PDB file of C-alpha atoms in Angstrom:
ATOM      1  CA  PHE A 940     -70.466 -94.455 -15.037  1.00 47.00           C
ATOM      2  CA  PRO A 941     -69.832 -90.702 -14.372  1.00 51.00           C
ATOM      3  CA  VAL A 942     -66.726 -88.588 -15.416  1.00 55.00           C
ATOM      4  CA  THR A 943     -65.309 -85.838 -13.392  1.00 53.00           C
ATOM      5  CA  ILE A 944     -63.588 -82.880 -15.172  1.00 57.00           C
ATOM      6  CA  PRO A 945     -61.451 -80.888 -13.019  1.00 54.00           C
ATOM      7  CA  VAL A 946     -60.853 -77.311 -14.261  1.00 55.00           C
ATOM      8  CA  LYS A 947     -59.030 -74.272 -12.930  1.00 55.00           C
ATOM      9  CA  GLN A 948     -62.477 -72.429 -11.524  1.00 63.00           C
ATOM     10  CA  ASP A 949     -64.669 -75.528 -10.977  1.00 65.00           C
ATOM     11  CA  THR A 950     -65.137 -79.209 -11.446  1.00 66.00           C
ATOM     12  CA  GLU A 951     -67.969 -80.841 -13.509  1.00 67.00           C
ATOM     13  CA  VAL A 952     -69.528 -84.192 -13.468  1.00 68.00           C
ATOM     14  CA  TRP A 953     -70.486 -85.723 -17.128  1.00 70.00           C
ATOM     15  CA  PHE A 954     -71.793 -89.010 -18.004  1.00 70.00           C
ATOM     16  CA  PHE A 955     -71.994 -91.020 -20.942  1.00 74.00           C
ATOM     17  CA  THR A 956     -75.495 -91.267 -22.707  1.00 77.00           C
ATOM     18  CA  GLY A 957     -75.217 -93.795 -25.062  1.00 83.00           C
ATOM     19  CA  ASP A 958     -76.729 -91.382 -27.635  1.00 85.00           C
ATOM     20  CA  ALA A 959     -74.583 -91.135 -30.916  1.00 88.00           C
ATOM     21  CA  ASN A 960     -75.556 -87.686 -31.122  1.00 89.00           C
ATOM     22  CA  ALA A 961     -74.926 -86.483 -27.799  1.00 82.00           C
ATOM     23  CA  PRO A 962     -72.314 -89.142 -26.277  1.00 82.00           C
ATOM     24  CA  VAL A 963     -71.819 -87.236 -23.046  1.00 79.00           C
ATOM     25  CA  ARG A 964     -73.860 -84.880 -20.970  1.00 78.00           C
ATOM     26  CA  ARG A 965     -73.295 -82.987 -17.831  1.00 73.00           C
ATOM     27  CA  LEU A 966     -74.951 -83.980 -14.655  1.00 67.00           C
ATOM     28  CA  GLN A 967     -77.091 -81.355 -13.660  1.00 68.00           C
ATOM     29  CA  GLY A 968     -77.007 -79.898 -10.280  1.00 64.00           C
ATOM     30  CA  VAL A 969     -73.689 -81.204  -9.767  1.00 61.00           C
ATOM     31  CA  LEU A 970     -70.847 -78.636  -9.369  1.00 61.00           C
ATOM     32  CA  PHE A 971     -67.971 -78.874  -7.435  1.00 63.00           C
ATOM     33  CA  ASP A 972     -67.400 -74.869  -7.017  1.00 66.00           C
ATOM     34  CA  ARG A 973     -63.671 -74.879  -6.485  1.00 68.00           C
ATOM     35  CA  GLY A 974     -60.772 -75.351  -9.110  1.00 67.00           C
ATOM     36  CA  THR A 975     -58.243 -78.026  -8.861  1.00 72.00           C
ATOM     37  CA  TRP A 976     -54.418 -77.804  -8.926  1.00 74.00           C
ATOM     38  CA  ALA A 977     -53.105 -79.315 -12.335  1.00 72.00           C
ATOM     39  CA  ASP A 978     -52.293 -82.866 -12.212  1.00 75.00           C
ATOM     40  CA  THR A 979     -53.562 -83.742  -8.927  1.00 78.00           C
ATOM     41  CA  ALA A 980     -56.626 -85.400  -9.694  1.00 77.00           C
ATOM     42  CA  VAL A 981     -56.626 -89.152  -8.839  1.00 82.00           C
ATOM     43  CA  GLU A 982     -59.520 -91.573 -10.057  1.00 78.00           C
ATOM     44  CA  MET A 983     -60.146 -94.033  -7.926  1.00 80.00           C
ATOM     45  CA  GLU A 984     -63.100 -96.877  -7.865  1.00 80.00           C
ATOM     46  CA  GLU A 985     -64.805 -94.820  -5.226  1.00 78.00           C
ATOM     47  CA  GLY A 986     -64.757 -91.710  -7.124  1.00 76.00           C
ATOM     48  CA  ILE A 987     -61.938 -89.123  -7.993  1.00 78.00           C
ATOM     49  CA  ILE A 988     -59.676 -87.101  -5.288  1.00 85.00           C
ATOM     50  CA  VAL A 989     -58.806 -83.813  -6.066  1.00 82.00           C
ATOM     51  CA  THR A 990     -56.617 -81.095  -4.796  1.00 87.00           C
ATOM     52  CA  ASP A 991     -58.687 -77.958  -4.724  1.00 84.00           C
ATOM     53  CA  SER A 992     -56.721 -74.683  -5.351  1.00 79.00           C
ATOM     54  CA  GLU A 993     -56.508 -73.638  -2.042  1.00 85.00           C
ATOM     55  CA  GLY A 994     -54.626 -77.000  -1.177  1.00 90.00           C
ATOM     56  CA  GLY A 995     -57.722 -79.030   0.149  1.00 92.00           C
ATOM     57  CA  VAL A 996     -58.102 -82.541  -0.525  1.00 93.00           C
ATOM     58  CA  PHE A 997     -61.571 -83.757  -1.654  1.00 88.00           C
ATOM     59  CA  LEU A 998     -63.319 -87.091  -2.712  1.00 87.00           C
ATOM     60  CA  ILE A 999     -65.764 -86.474  -4.978  1.00 78.00           C
ATOM     61  CA  SER A1000     -68.234 -89.460  -5.065  1.00 76.00           C
ATOM     62  CA  GLY A1001     -71.910 -89.174  -6.548  1.00 69.00           C
ATOM     63  CA  GLY A1002     -71.342 -85.593  -7.181  1.00 62.00           C
ATOM     64  CA  GLN A1003     -71.014 -84.635  -3.340  1.00 70.00           C
ATOM     65  CA  PRO A1004     -67.213 -83.605  -2.431  1.00 80.00           C
ATOM     66  CA  GLU A1005     -66.126 -84.779   0.961  1.00 87.00           C
ATOM     67  CA  ARG A1006     -63.181 -83.200   2.432  1.00 92.00           C
ATOM     68  CA  LEU A1007     -60.395 -85.498   3.239  1.00 95.00           C
ATOM     69  CA  SER A1008     -57.449 -82.965   4.281  1.00 96.00           C
ATOM     70  CA  ASN A1009     -57.141 -80.896   7.629  1.00 97.00           C
ATOM     71  CA  PRO A1010     -55.697 -77.444   7.659  1.00 96.00           C
ATOM     72  CA  ALA A1011     -52.239 -78.372   8.580  1.00 97.00           C
ATOM     73  CA  ILE A1012     -52.374 -80.622   5.747  1.00 95.00           C
ATOM     74  CA  GLU A1013     -53.746 -78.068   3.376  1.00 95.00           C
ATOM     75  CA  GLU A1014     -50.776 -75.484   4.509  1.00 95.00           C
ATOM     76  CA  GLN A1015     -48.378 -78.346   3.592  1.00 94.00           C
ATOM     77  CA  ILE A1016     -49.728 -78.977  -0.032  1.00 91.00           C
ATOM     78  CA  ARG A1017     -49.795 -74.952  -0.452  1.00 89.00           C
ATOM     79  CA  SER A1018     -46.320 -74.678   0.457  1.00 91.00           C
ATOM     80  CA  ALA A1019     -45.104 -77.623  -1.852  1.00 87.00           C
ATOM     81  CA  ILE A1020     -47.120 -76.296  -4.725  1.00 81.00           C
ATOM     82  CA  GLN A1021     -45.784 -72.916  -4.240  1.00 83.00           C
ATOM     83  CA  TYR A1022     -42.150 -74.437  -3.904  1.00 85.00           C
ATOM     84  CA  GLN A1023     -42.703 -76.508  -7.210  1.00 78.00           C
ATOM     85  CA  GLN A1024     -44.023 -73.455  -9.180  1.00 74.00           C
ATOM     86  CA  PHE A1025     -40.860 -71.551  -7.877  1.00 78.00           C
ATOM     87  CA  VAL A1026     -38.417 -74.415  -9.075  1.00 78.00           C
ATOM     88  CA  SER A1027     -39.890 -75.214 -12.301  1.00 66.00           C
ATOM     89  CA  PRO A1028     -39.071 -73.426 -15.533  1.00 62.00           C
TER      90      PRO A1028
END
């Protein structure tokens, strides 16, 4: 099954090849062009849910992101993350 790797600038999907010389390979043509907030990725049976750098919540399944959030939720997420960054040492 594929492994989704969220990073700050974008999110890539990798898969296990079974080849000892190249055990994992990036799934070509599948790139979520948004970064994610640290520690917000949640793996589920259907795929992975990530919160992007603008507070949007997406399900990545089969490489195609599906937006789960709406603008009101995204504003609440941005506010919560800003607050967390402000109060954390």
